[in-house]
CSV table of C-alpha atoms in Angstrom, one decimal:
chain,number,residue,atom,x,y,z
A,1,MET,CA,0.0,0.1,0.0
A,2,THR,CA,1.2,3.5,-0.8
A,3,LEU,CA,0.7,4.5,3.0
A,4,ARG,CA,3.7,2.0,3.7
A,5,THR,CA,6.6,4.3,2.7
A,6,PRO,CA,6.0,7.6,4.6
A,7,LEU,CA,5.1,5.6,7.4
A,8,ILE,CA,8.4,3.8,7.6
A,9,CYS,CA,10.1,7.1,7.1
A,10,LEU,CA,8.3,8.6,10.1
A,11,ALA,CA,9.3,5.5,12.0
A,12,LEU,CA,12.9,5.9,11.0
A,13,ILE,CA,13.1,9.6,12.0
A,14,ALA,CA,11.6,8.8,15.4
A,15,LEU,CA,14.0,6.1,16.1
A,16,ALA,CA,17.1,8.0,14.7
A,17,GLY,CA,15.8,10.8,17.2
A,18,CYS,CA,15.4,8.3,20.0
A,19,THR,CA,18.7,6.9,19.8
A,20,SER,CA,20.3,10.1,19.0
A,21,THR,CA,22.9,11.4,21.5
A,22,SER,CA,23.4,14.6,19.9
A,23,GLY,CA,20.4,16.1,21.7
A,24,ASN,CA,18.5,17.4,18.8
A,25,TRP,CA,15.5,15.3,19.8
A,26,GLY,CA,13.9,15.4,23.3
A,27,TRP,CA,11.3,12.8,23.3
A,28,TYR,CA,11.1,13.0,27.1
A,29,VAL,CA,8.4,15.7,26.8
A,30,ILE,CA,6.1,13.1,25.4
A,31,ASP,CA,7.6,9.9,27.2
A,32,PRO,CA,4.6,8.0,28.6
A,33,THR,CA,6.9,6.3,31.2
A,34,THR,CA,7.7,9.7,32.9
A,35,PRO,CA,4.8,11.3,34.9
A,36,ALA,CA,5.4,14.6,33.1
A,37,GLY,CA,5.6,13.1,29.8
A,38,TYR,CA,2.4,11.1,30.5
A,39,ASN,CA,0.5,14.3,31.5
A,40,ASN,CA,1.8,16.1,28.3
A,41,ILE,CA,0.5,13.3,26.2
A,42,ARG,CA,-2.9,13.2,28.0
A,43,PHE,CA,-3.1,17.0,27.4
A,44,LEU,CA,-2.5,16.5,23.7
A,45,LEU,CA,-4.8,13.5,23.3
A,46,ASN,CA,-7.7,15.5,25.0
A,47,GLY,CA,-7.9,17.6,22.2
A,48,PHE,CA,-9.4,14.7,19.8
A,49,GLY,CA,-12.9,15.1,21.3
A,50,ALA,CA,-13.1,18.8,20.2
A,51,THR,CA,-11.5,18.2,16.8
A,52,ILE,CA,-14.1,15.2,16.2
A,53,LEU,CA,-17.0,17.0,17.6
A,54,LEU,CA,-16.1,20.1,15.6
A,55,SER,CA,-15.8,18.3,12.4
A,56,ILE,CA,-18.9,16.2,12.6
A,57,ILE,CA,-21.1,19.0,13.3
A,58,ALA,CA,-19.5,21.2,10.5
A,59,ALA,CA,-19.6,18.4,8.1
A,60,ALA,CA,-23.3,17.8,8.9
A,61,LEU,CA,-24.1,21.6,8.6
A,62,SER,CA,-22.0,21.6,5.2
A,63,MET,CA,-23.9,18.6,3.7
A,64,THR,CA,-27.4,20.0,4.5
A,65,LEU,CA,-26.4,23.5,3.3
A,66,GLY,CA,-24.6,22.0,0.4
A,67,LEU,CA,-28.0,20.3,-0.9
A,68,ILE,CA,-30.1,23.3,-0.2
A,69,VAL,CA,-27.5,25.2,-2.6
A,70,ALA,CA,-27.2,22.6,-5.2
A,71,LEU,CA,-30.9,21.8,-5.9
A,72,PRO,CA,-31.8,25.4,-7.3
A,73,GLY,CA,-28.5,25.4,-8.8
A,74,MET,CA,-29.9,22.8,-11.4
A,75,SER,CA,-33.0,24.5,-12.3
A,76,ALA,CA,-33.6,25.1,-16.0
A,77,ASN,CA,-34.3,28.7,-15.0
A,78,ARG,CA,-31.3,30.8,-14.9
A,79,TRP,CA,-33.0,33.3,-12.3
A,80,ILE,CA,-33.3,30.4,-9.8
A,81,ARG,CA,-30.0,29.1,-10.9
A,82,LEU,CA,-28.1,32.4,-10.5
A,83,PRO,CA,-28.2,32.9,-6.5
A,84,SER,CA,-26.8,29.2,-6.0
A,85,ARG,CA,-23.9,30.2,-8.8
A,86,ILE,CA,-23.0,33.4,-7.0
A,87,TYR,CA,-22.9,31.7,-3.6
A,88,ILE,CA,-20.5,28.8,-4.6
A,89,GLU,CA,-18.3,31.1,-6.7
A,90,PHE,CA,-18.2,33.5,-3.7
A,91,VAL,CA,-17.8,31.2,-0.9
A,92,ARG,CA,-15.2,29.2,-2.9
A,93,ALA,CA,-13.1,32.4,-3.3
A,94,ILE,CA,-12.6,33.2,0.3
A,95,PRO,CA,-9.7,31.6,2.1
A,96,LEU,CA,-10.7,29.8,5.2
A,97,LEU,CA,-8.6,31.9,7.7
A,98,PRO,CA,-9.9,35.2,6.7
A,99,MET,CA,-13.2,34.0,6.7
A,100,LEU,CA,-12.7,32.4,10.4
A,101,PHE,CA,-11.6,35.9,11.6
A,102,TRP,CA,-14.5,37.5,10.0
A,103,VAL,CA,-17.0,35.2,11.3
A,104,PHE,CA,-15.5,35.2,14.9
A,105,TYR,CA,-14.8,39.0,15.2
A,106,GLY,CA,-17.1,40.5,12.5
A,107,LEU,CA,-20.4,38.5,12.6
A,108,PRO,CA,-21.4,39.5,16.1
A,109,VAL,CA,-20.9,43.0,15.2
A,110,VAL,CA,-23.0,42.7,12.0
A,111,LEU,CA,-25.8,40.8,14.0
A,112,LYS,CA,-25.7,43.4,16.7
A,113,SER,CA,-26.4,46.2,14.1
A,114,PHE,CA,-29.5,43.9,13.4
A,115,GLY,CA,-30.6,44.0,16.9
A,116,ILE,CA,-29.5,40.4,17.4
A,117,SER,CA,-27.1,40.0,20.2
A,118,VAL,CA,-25.3,36.9,20.1
A,119,SER,CA,-21.7,36.1,21.1
A,120,ILE,CA,-20.2,33.6,19.0
A,121,ASP,CA,-17.6,31.5,20.8
A,122,ALA,CA,-14.7,29.8,19.2
A,123,PHE,CA,-16.5,26.3,18.8
A,124,TRP,CA,-19.4,27.9,17.1
A,125,GLY,CA,-17.4,30.4,15.1
A,126,ALA,CA,-15.2,27.5,13.7
A,127,ILE,CA,-18.0,25.3,12.9
A,128,ILE,CA,-19.9,28.0,11.1
A,129,THR,CA,-16.9,29.0,9.1
A,130,LEU,CA,-15.9,25.3,8.2
A,131,ALA,CA,-19.6,24.6,7.4
A,132,ILE,CA,-20.2,27.5,5.0
A,133,SER,CA,-16.7,27.3,3.4
A,134,ASP,CA,-17.1,23.7,2.8
A,135,SER,CA,-20.8,23.8,1.6
A,136,ALA,CA,-19.7,25.3,-1.7
A,137,PHE,CA,-17.7,22.2,-2.4
A,138,THR,CA,-20.4,19.7,-1.2
A,139,ALA,CA,-22.9,21.6,-3.5
A,140,GLU,CA,-20.7,20.9,-6.5
A,141,ILE,CA,-20.4,17.4,-5.4
A,142,TYR,CA,-24.2,16.9,-5.3
A,143,ARG,CA,-24.5,18.8,-8.6
A,144,SER,CA,-22.2,16.6,-10.5
A,145,GLY,CA,-23.5,13.4,-8.9
A,146,ILE,CA,-27.0,14.4,-9.7
A,147,GLN,CA,-26.3,15.5,-13.1
A,148,SER,CA,-24.1,12.2,-14.0
A,149,ILE,CA,-27.6,10.5,-13.8
A,150,ASN,CA,-28.7,10.2,-17.4
A,151,LYS,CA,-31.4,12.7,-18.4
A,152,GLY,CA,-33.6,9.8,-19.7
A,153,GLN,CA,-34.1,8.8,-16.2
A,154,THR,CA,-35.8,12.0,-15.2
A,155,GLU,CA,-37.8,11.9,-18.7
A,156,ALA,CA,-39.0,8.4,-18.1
A,157,ALA,CA,-40.2,9.3,-14.4
A,158,ARG,CA,-42.0,12.2,-15.7
A,159,THR,CA,-43.8,10.1,-18.4
A,160,VAL,CA,-44.8,7.6,-15.8
A,161,GLY,CA,-46.5,10.6,-13.8
A,162,LEU,CA,-44.1,11.3,-11.0
A,163,THR,CA,-43.6,14.9,-9.8
A,164,TYR,CA,-40.2,16.7,-9.5
A,165,PRO,CA,-39.8,15.8,-5.9
A,166,GLN,CA,-40.9,12.2,-6.5
A,167,THR,CA,-38.5,12.0,-9.4
A,168,MET,CA,-35.7,13.2,-7.0
A,169,ARG,CA,-36.6,11.0,-4.3
A,170,TYR,CA,-37.5,7.6,-5.9
A,171,VAL,CA,-35.2,7.8,-9.3
A,172,ILE,CA,-32.4,10.1,-9.2
A,173,LEU,CA,-31.1,10.4,-5.7
A,174,PRO,CA,-31.1,6.7,-5.2
A,175,GLN,CA,-28.7,6.3,-8.2
A,176,ALA,CA,-26.8,9.4,-7.4
A,177,ILE,CA,-26.1,8.7,-3.9
A,178,LYS,CA,-23.7,6.0,-4.9
A,179,ARG,CA,-21.7,8.7,-6.9
A,180,ILE,CA,-22.1,11.3,-3.9
A,181,LEU,CA,-21.1,9.5,-0.9
A,182,PRO,CA,-17.4,8.7,-1.5
A,183,PRO,CA,-16.5,12.1,-2.6
A,184,LEU,CA,-18.5,13.7,0.4
A,185,ALA,CA,-16.7,11.3,2.7
A,186,ASN,CA,-13.5,12.7,1.3
A,187,GLN,CA,-14.6,16.1,2.0
A,188,PHE,CA,-15.0,15.1,5.5
A,189,ILE,CA,-11.2,14.5,5.8
A,190,TYR,CA,-10.7,18.1,4.5
A,191,ILE,CA,-12.9,19.4,7.3
A,192,VAL,CA,-10.9,17.3,9.9
A,193,LYS,CA,-7.5,18.9,8.7
A,194,MET,CA,-8.9,22.5,8.2
A,195,SER,CA,-10.5,22.3,12.0
A,196,ALA,CA,-6.8,23.1,13.0
A,197,PHE,CA,-7.3,26.6,12.0
A,198,ALA,CA,-9.9,26.8,14.9
A,199,SER,CA,-6.8,27.1,17.0
A,200,VAL,CA,-6.1,30.5,16.1
A,201,ILE,CA,-9.3,31.8,17.6
A,202,GLY,CA,-8.7,29.9,20.7
A,203,MET,CA,-10.8,26.5,20.2
A,204,GLN,CA,-9.2,23.9,22.6
A,205,GLU,CA,-8.7,21.2,19.8
A,206,LEU,CA,-5.5,19.2,18.9
A,207,THR,CA,-3.6,22.1,17.3
A,208,ARG,CA,-4.4,24.5,20.0
A,209,ARG,CA,-3.3,22.1,22.7
A,210,ALA,CA,0.1,21.3,20.9
A,211,ASN,CA,0.7,25.1,20.5
A,212,GLU,CA,0.0,25.4,24.0
A,213,LEU,CA,2.5,22.9,25.2
A,214,VAL,CA,5.0,24.0,22.8
A,215,VAL,CA,5.0,27.4,24.4
A,216,THR,CA,5.6,25.9,27.9
A,217,GLU,CA,7.8,22.9,27.1
A,218,TYR,CA,9.5,24.5,24.0
A,219,ARG,CA,10.2,21.0,22.2
A,220,PRO,CA,8.3,22.0,18.9
A,221,LEU,CA,9.8,19.1,16.9
A,222,GLU,CA,8.5,16.3,19.3
A,223,ILE,CA,5.2,17.8,20.0
A,224,TYR,CA,4.3,18.8,16.2
A,225,THR,CA,5.5,15.4,15.2
A,226,LEU,CA,3.0,13.9,17.7
A,227,LEU,CA,0.3,16.3,16.4
A,228,ILE,CA,0.8,15.2,12.9
A,229,LEU,CA,0.5,11.6,13.9
A,230,GLU,CA,-2.8,12.4,15.6
A,231,TYR,CA,-4.2,13.8,12.5
A,232,LEU,CA,-2.9,10.8,10.5
A,233,VAL,CA,-4.7,8.4,12.8
A,234,LEU,CA,-7.8,10.3,12.6
A,235,VAL,CA,-7.5,10.7,8.7
A,236,LEU,CA,-6.4,6.9,8.1
A,237,ILE,CA,-9.5,5.9,10.1
A,238,ILE,CA,-11.8,8.2,8.0
A,239,SER,CA,-10.1,6.8,4.9
A,240,PHE,CA,-10.6,3.2,5.8
A,241,PHE,CA,-14.2,4.0,6.1
A,242,VAL,CA,-14.3,5.8,2.7
A,243,ARG,CA,-12.5,2.7,1.1
A,244,TRP,CA,-15.1,0.5,2.7
A,245,LEU,CA,-18.0,2.7,1.4
A,246,GLU,CA,-16.6,2.8,-2.0
A,247,ARG,CA,-16.4,-0.8,-2.1
A,248,LYS,CA,-19.8,-1.3,-0.9
A,249,MET,CA,-21.3,1.3,-3.5
A,250,GLY,CA,-19.1,-0.4,-6.4
A,251,ALA,CA,-20.7,-3.7,-5.4
A,252,ASP,CA,-24.1,-2.4,-5.4
A,253,GLU,CA,-23.6,-0.8,-8.7
A,254,SER,CA,-22.6,-4.0,-10.4
A,255,LYS,CA,-25.8,-5.8,-9.1
B,1,MET,CA,-63.0,14.2,-24.3
B,2,SER,CA,-65.5,13.1,-27.1
B,3,GLU,CA,-64.5,10.4,-29.3
B,4,ASN,CA,-65.2,12.3,-32.3
B,5,SER,CA,-62.5,15.0,-31.6
B,6,PRO,CA,-59.1,13.8,-32.8
B,7,ALA,CA,-56.9,12.2,-30.3
B,8,ILE,CA,-54.2,14.6,-31.1
B,9,THR,CA,-54.1,18.0,-32.8
B,10,ILE,CA,-51.1,19.6,-33.6
B,11,SER,CA,-51.3,23.0,-35.6
B,12,GLY,CA,-48.5,25.5,-36.4
B,13,LEU,CA,-45.8,24.0,-34.3
B,14,ASN,CA,-42.6,25.7,-34.1
B,15,LYS,CA,-39.8,24.5,-32.0
B,16,TRP,CA,-36.2,26.2,-31.9
B,17,PHE,CA,-32.9,24.8,-30.3
B,18,GLY,CA,-30.8,28.1,-29.9
B,19,ASP,CA,-30.4,29.2,-33.8
B,20,TYR,CA,-31.7,26.0,-35.2
B,21,GLN,CA,-35.1,25.4,-36.1
B,22,ALA,CA,-36.0,21.8,-35.5
B,23,LEU,CA,-39.8,22.1,-36.3
B,24,LYS,CA,-41.4,24.5,-38.8
B,25,ASP,CA,-45.0,25.1,-38.8
B,26,VAL,CA,-46.0,21.3,-38.3
B,27,ASP,CA,-49.6,20.3,-38.6
B,28,LEU,CA,-50.9,16.9,-37.6
B,29,ASP,CA,-54.1,15.5,-36.5
B,30,VAL,CA,-54.2,12.0,-35.1
B,31,ALA,CA,-57.6,10.2,-34.8
B,32,HIS,CA,-58.5,7.8,-31.8
B,33,GLY,CA,-57.1,4.4,-32.6
B,34,GLU,CA,-54.9,5.6,-35.5
B,35,ARG,CA,-51.6,4.1,-35.7
B,36,ILE,CA,-49.1,6.6,-37.3
B,37,VAL,CA,-45.6,5.8,-38.4
B,38,VAL,CA,-43.0,9.1,-38.5
B,39,CYS,CA,-40.1,8.5,-40.7
B,40,GLY,CA,-37.4,10.8,-42.2
B,41,PRO,CA,-33.8,11.1,-42.4
B,42,SER,CA,-31.9,11.9,-38.8
B,43,GLY,CA,-32.2,15.6,-37.7
B,44,SER,CA,-35.5,15.8,-39.4
B,45,GLY,CA,-37.4,16.8,-36.3
B,46,LYS,CA,-39.3,13.5,-36.0
B,47,SER,CA,-38.1,12.7,-32.4
B,48,THR,CA,-38.6,16.5,-31.5
B,49,LEU,CA,-42.2,16.3,-32.8
B,50,ILE,CA,-43.4,13.5,-30.7
B,51,ARG,CA,-41.3,14.7,-27.6
B,52,CYS,CA,-43.5,17.8,-28.0
B,53,VAL,CA,-46.6,15.8,-27.7
B,54,ASN,CA,-46.0,15.0,-24.1
B,55,SER,CA,-44.1,18.1,-23.5
B,56,LEU,CA,-40.6,16.5,-22.8
B,57,GLU,CA,-39.6,19.4,-25.1
B,58,ALA,CA,-41.4,22.8,-24.8
B,59,HIS,CA,-42.6,24.1,-28.1
B,60,ASP,CA,-42.0,27.6,-29.0
B,61,SER,CA,-45.4,28.5,-30.9
B,62,GLY,CA,-48.5,26.6,-32.0
B,63,THR,CA,-50.9,24.6,-30.3
B,64,ILE,CA,-51.0,20.9,-29.2
B,65,THR,CA,-54.4,19.2,-27.9
B,66,VAL,CA,-54.3,15.9,-26.5
B,67,ASP,CA,-57.5,14.1,-26.0
B,68,GLY,CA,-59.4,17.6,-25.7
B,69,ILE,CA,-56.8,19.1,-23.4
B,70,GLU,CA,-54.9,21.8,-24.7
B,71,MET,CA,-51.3,22.3,-23.7
B,72,THR,CA,-51.4,25.7,-22.0
B,73,ASP,CA,-49.8,25.4,-18.5
B,74,ALA,CA,-48.0,23.0,-16.0
B,75,ARG,CA,-51.4,21.4,-15.0
B,76,ALA,CA,-52.5,20.7,-18.6
B,77,VAL,CA,-49.1,19.1,-19.1
B,78,GLU,CA,-49.5,17.0,-16.0
B,79,ALA,CA,-53.0,16.0,-17.4
B,80,ILE,CA,-51.8,15.2,-20.8
B,81,ARG,CA,-48.9,13.1,-19.5
B,82,ALA,CA,-51.4,11.2,-17.7
B,83,GLU,CA,-53.0,10.2,-21.2
B,84,VAL,CA,-49.8,9.6,-23.1
B,85,GLY,CA,-47.3,6.6,-22.5
B,86,MET,CA,-43.8,6.9,-24.1
B,87,VAL,CA,-41.1,4.4,-25.0
B,88,PHE,CA,-37.7,5.7,-25.6
B,89,GLN,CA,-34.8,4.5,-27.8
B,90,GLN,CA,-32.6,4.0,-24.9
B,91,PHE,CA,-35.4,2.3,-22.7
B,92,ASN,CA,-34.5,4.4,-19.6
B,93,LEU,CA,-35.5,1.7,-17.3
B,94,PHE,CA,-34.6,2.5,-13.5
B,95,PRO,CA,-31.7,0.4,-13.1
B,96,HIS,CA,-31.6,0.5,-9.3
B,97,LEU,CA,-35.2,-1.0,-9.2
B,98,THR,CA,-36.5,-4.5,-10.1
B,99,ILE,CA,-38.7,-5.0,-12.9
B,100,LEU,CA,-41.8,-5.3,-10.9
B,101,GLN,CA,-40.9,-1.9,-9.1
B,102,ASN,CA,-40.1,-0.3,-12.4
B,103,LEU,CA,-43.5,-1.1,-13.4
B,104,THR,CA,-45.3,-0.3,-10.1
B,105,LEU,CA,-43.5,3.0,-9.4
B,106,GLY,CA,-45.6,5.3,-11.4
B,107,PRO,CA,-49.1,3.5,-10.4
B,108,ILE,CA,-48.2,3.5,-6.6
B,109,LYS,CA,-46.6,6.9,-6.3
B,110,ALA,CA,-48.7,9.0,-9.1
B,111,ARG,CA,-51.8,7.1,-9.1
B,112,LYS,CA,-51.8,6.2,-5.6
B,113,LEU,CA,-52.9,2.7,-6.3
B,114,PRO,CA,-52.4,0.0,-3.5
B,115,LYS,CA,-49.5,-2.0,-3.8
B,116,ALA,CA,-51.2,-5.4,-4.4
B,117,GLU,CA,-53.3,-4.0,-7.0
B,118,ALA,CA,-50.3,-2.2,-8.9
B,119,GLU,CA,-48.3,-5.5,-8.7
B,120,ALA,CA,-51.3,-7.5,-10.1
B,121,ARG,CA,-51.7,-5.0,-13.1
B,122,ALA,CA,-47.8,-5.1,-13.8
B,123,MET,CA,-47.7,-8.9,-13.7
B,124,ALA,CA,-50.6,-8.9,-16.2
B,125,TYR,CA,-48.7,-6.3,-18.6
B,126,LEU,CA,-45.6,-8.3,-18.0
B,127,GLU,CA,-47.4,-11.6,-19.1
B,128,ARG,CA,-48.7,-9.5,-22.1
B,129,VAL,CA,-45.1,-8.6,-23.4
B,130,ARG,CA,-44.2,-12.3,-22.5
B,131,ILE,CA,-41.7,-11.9,-19.8
B,132,PRO,CA,-43.4,-12.5,-16.5
B,133,ASP,CA,-40.6,-14.6,-15.2
B,134,GLN,CA,-38.2,-11.8,-15.2
B,135,ALA,CA,-40.2,-9.7,-12.7
B,136,HIS,CA,-37.7,-9.9,-9.9
B,137,LYS,CA,-34.6,-9.2,-11.7
B,138,ARG,CA,-32.9,-5.9,-12.5
B,139,PRO,CA,-32.9,-4.3,-15.9
B,140,ALA,CA,-29.1,-4.8,-16.3
B,141,GLU,CA,-29.8,-8.7,-16.1
B,142,LEU,CA,-32.0,-8.5,-18.9
B,143,SER,CA,-31.3,-8.5,-22.9
B,144,GLY,CA,-32.1,-5.3,-24.9
B,145,GLY,CA,-35.4,-6.8,-26.4
B,146,GLN,CA,-36.5,-7.9,-23.1
B,147,GLN,CA,-35.6,-4.4,-21.5
B,148,GLN,CA,-37.6,-2.6,-24.2
B,149,ARG,CA,-40.7,-4.8,-23.7
B,150,VAL,CA,-40.4,-3.8,-19.9
B,151,ALA,CA,-40.4,-0.3,-21.0
B,152,ILE,CA,-43.6,-1.0,-22.8
B,153,ALA,CA,-45.1,-2.6,-20.0
B,154,ARG,CA,-44.1,0.2,-17.6
B,155,SER,CA,-45.9,2.6,-20.0
B,156,LEU,CA,-48.9,0.4,-20.1
B,157,CYS,CA,-49.3,0.3,-16.5
B,158,MET,CA,-50.2,3.9,-16.5
B,159,GLU,CA,-53.1,2.8,-19.0
B,160,PRO,CA,-52.6,5.3,-21.3
B,161,LYS,CA,-54.8,6.3,-24.2
B,162,ILE,CA,-52.0,7.1,-26.6
B,163,MET,CA,-48.7,5.6,-26.9
B,164,LEU,CA,-45.5,7.5,-28.4
B,165,PHE,CA,-42.5,5.2,-29.6
B,166,ASP,CA,-39.4,7.1,-30.1
B,167,GLU,CA,-37.2,4.9,-32.3
B,168,PRO,CA,-38.0,1.7,-30.0
B,169,THR,CA,-35.7,-0.7,-31.9
B,170,SER,CA,-32.9,1.6,-32.8
B,171,ALA,CA,-30.6,0.6,-29.8
B,172,LEU,CA,-31.3,-3.1,-30.1
B,173,ASP,CA,-29.2,-5.9,-31.8
B,174,PRO,CA,-31.0,-7.1,-35.1
B,175,GLU,CA,-32.2,-10.4,-33.5
B,176,MET,CA,-34.2,-8.7,-31.0
B,177,ILE,CA,-36.0,-6.1,-33.1
B,178,SER,CA,-38.9,-8.7,-33.9
B,179,GLU,CA,-39.6,-9.4,-30.5
B,180,VAL,CA,-40.3,-5.7,-29.6
B,181,LEU,CA,-42.1,-5.0,-32.8
B,182,ASP,CA,-44.4,-7.9,-32.3
B,183,VAL,CA,-45.5,-6.5,-29.0
B,184,ILE,CA,-46.2,-3.2,-30.6
B,185,VAL,CA,-48.0,-4.5,-33.4
B,186,ASP,CA,-50.1,-6.6,-30.9
B,187,LEU,CA,-50.9,-3.3,-29.3
B,188,ALA,CA,-52.0,-1.8,-32.6
B,189,GLU,CA,-54.4,-4.6,-33.3
B,190,ASP,CA,-55.9,-3.8,-29.9
B,191,GLY,CA,-56.6,-0.3,-31.2
B,192,MET,CA,-54.2,1.8,-29.2
B,193,THR,CA,-53.7,5.1,-30.8
B,194,MET,CA,-50.0,5.5,-31.4
B,195,ILE,CA,-47.3,7.3,-33.0
B,196,VAL,CA,-44.4,5.5,-33.7
B,197,VAL,CA,-41.0,7.1,-35.1
B,198,THR,CA,-39.0,4.2,-36.6
B,199,HIS,CA,-36.9,3.3,-39.6
B,200,GLU,CA,-38.5,-0.3,-39.7
B,201,MET,CA,-40.2,-0.2,-42.9
B,202,GLY,CA,-41.5,-3.8,-42.7
B,203,PHE,CA,-43.3,-3.0,-39.6
B,204,ALA,CA,-44.8,0.3,-41.0
B,205,ARG,CA,-46.3,-1.8,-43.8
B,206,ARG,CA,-47.6,-4.2,-41.3
B,207,ALA,CA,-49.0,-1.8,-38.6
B,208,ALA,CA,-49.5,1.6,-39.7
B,209,ASP,CA,-52.6,3.4,-40.7
B,210,ARG,CA,-50.9,6.5,-42.2
B,211,MET,CA,-47.2,7.4,-43.0
B,212,VAL,CA,-45.6,10.9,-42.2
B,213,PHE,CA,-42.5,11.5,-43.8
B,214,MET,CA,-40.6,14.5,-42.3
B,215,ASP,CA,-37.5,16.3,-43.5
B,216,GLN,CA,-35.8,19.7,-42.1
B,217,GLY,CA,-38.4,20.1,-39.3
B,218,GLN,CA,-41.2,19.9,-41.7
B,219,ILE,CA,-44.0,17.2,-42.7
B,220,ILE,CA,-43.2,16.8,-46.3
B,221,GLU,CA,-45.7,13.9,-47.1
B,222,THR,CA,-48.5,11.8,-45.6
B,223,GLY,CA,-50.2,8.9,-47.1
B,224,THR,CA,-51.4,5.4,-46.5
B,225,PRO,CA,-48.4,2.8,-46.4
B,226,GLU,CA,-49.9,1.6,-49.8
B,227,GLN,CA,-49.4,5.0,-51.3
B,228,PHE,CA,-46.2,6.0,-49.4
B,229,PHE,CA,-44.3,2.9,-50.5
B,230,THR,CA,-45.3,2.4,-54.0
B,231,ALA,CA,-45.9,6.0,-55.3
B,232,PRO,CA,-44.3,8.6,-53.0
B,233,LYS,CA,-45.0,12.0,-54.4
B,234,SER,CA,-42.2,14.1,-53.4
B,235,LYS,CA,-38.4,13.9,-54.5
B,236,ARG,CA,-37.2,13.9,-51.2
B,237,CYS,CA,-39.4,11.1,-50.1
B,238,GLN,CA,-38.5,9.1,-53.1
B,239,ARG,CA,-34.8,9.5,-52.4
B,240,PHE,CA,-35.1,8.6,-48.6
B,241,LEU,CA,-37.0,5.5,-49.6
B,242,SER,CA,-34.6,4.5,-52.1
B,243,GLN,CA,-32.0,4.8,-49.6
B,244,ILE,CA,-33.4,2.9,-46.9
B,245,LEU,CA,-35.2,0.1,-48.9
B,246,GLN,CA,-32.2,-0.8,-50.9
B,247,HIS,CA,-30.7,-3.1,-48.5
C-alpha cells in the first residue's frame, strides 16, 4: 500500500531521534513512562474530542447547506440558478482563515447592528466558518452526482406521472447517492484537517493544545510530530471508512 | 373528451434549439385508434415532434391538444402526460429497481394505487409482453429486447390512451428487433392510438394506418403505407425510400 513508505520514513526519523545522543531530539516531553511526559500526552490527546465534534457538526451542516444550494443550482431557469452560482463562486473564493476571523470577530458586530445580540464562541465560530466554506464544495459534489444521472431517467419518471420531488426521491437520488457519498466522505477529511485553523481563535482542539504545550515545554519538533501523527490516525480511520463505502457502493452498482 | 374529436391535434408547431429551427409550422391530426408511423432522415425533427406531444420538449409556438386538453400550463401538461405513454430508444428503465418495481413505481406513487393492485396489474402487462418470469430481476440482467418490452409494459401500467414510440428498436441488436415489434403490433391490433418514430419499414407496412414523412423540421408527405411505399409524391421522399429500402 502507498501509505507504507511515509510511515516507515516517520518511524525511522523517530527512531533516529530516540537513539541519537546529539541532543537534537527530546522525546522525554512526551515519554509516557515519566509522569510529566504522561501528563503532556494526556493533555494533547484530550484535543481529539473537540476536533472530532467540531468536524462532525461542521460536516453535517455543510452537507445540508450544500444540498439546499445545489438543488436550485440545477434548475432550467437561470434566475433560480443564479443565486446558487453566486453563492458557490463567492464562498469558494474566500480563504478559510480570513473567513474565520470575519465570522469570529466581525459577525457578532454585524448581527448586533440588526439588533441580534449573540456572542459567537470559538467552537461555533469555527463550525459556522467550516460549514459555509465547505458547503460550496459539497454543493458541487451533489450537482455533479445528480447531473451524472442520465437525463432519460428524469424523462422516464415524468412520463410515468412522477412529480419533480418524487422523481428526485425515488429515481435520481437513489442512483446519485452512490456517486455522491464517496467524494462527500473525502470532503470530511478536508474538514478534519481544516479544523486545525480553529486553534487561532482559541478553540481547545488538537492543534491549539500542541501550540500551548510548545510554549511551555519548548520542544516543537517532538510535539508537532505527535500532532501530525494524531491527524494521521484520525484521517486514516476515515479513509478506511471511505474505502469500505466505495467498495460497498461499487458492489451495489454491479448488481 | 368526445370520441369524435381527434386524439391529438397539432397545429402551426414551431420549435427552436437556439438558432436551429427543429420544427417548422407542423400540422398533424391523429384520430382515436389511429396508428401513425413517422419516418425521415436523422435530424428531420421526428423525435422532437413526438417529444413535444407530452411536453418533454417545450414548443415555442403553435398549439397541441391531446384528447381535448390544450397544452397551456403546467397542470395541462400533467393531465396530458397521464394520457400519454412513451417508450424511448434507450429504454430508460430505472436500474436500481427490479422489473416489478419499475412497473409499479408510477401507479403507486403517482396514481396512489394500492401495492397489491399495482403488482397484479404489472404482472398482467409483463404477461402481455411475454416476460413474467423476469419480474424480480434488475434491468441490467435482461437483454435489450427484454428491457424494451419491460419499458413498454411500464408505460402500459399507467393505462394511457395514446402511446408514443421514439425509435424503439434503434438501440437493439438485430435479432431482438422482431420481439419488440411484435409487441407493438399486438398493441396496434388492440386499437391503441400510437405514433411510432421508426426506420423499420416492414413494421410500418404491417401496422401503420398512415405514414408521415419528415425532412428538415417539416412534414413533407403523408399517406397510407400503400401510397407511400409504391408511389411517393415528393422527390425527397423518393430519395429517402430508395436509400433505406436498398438493403
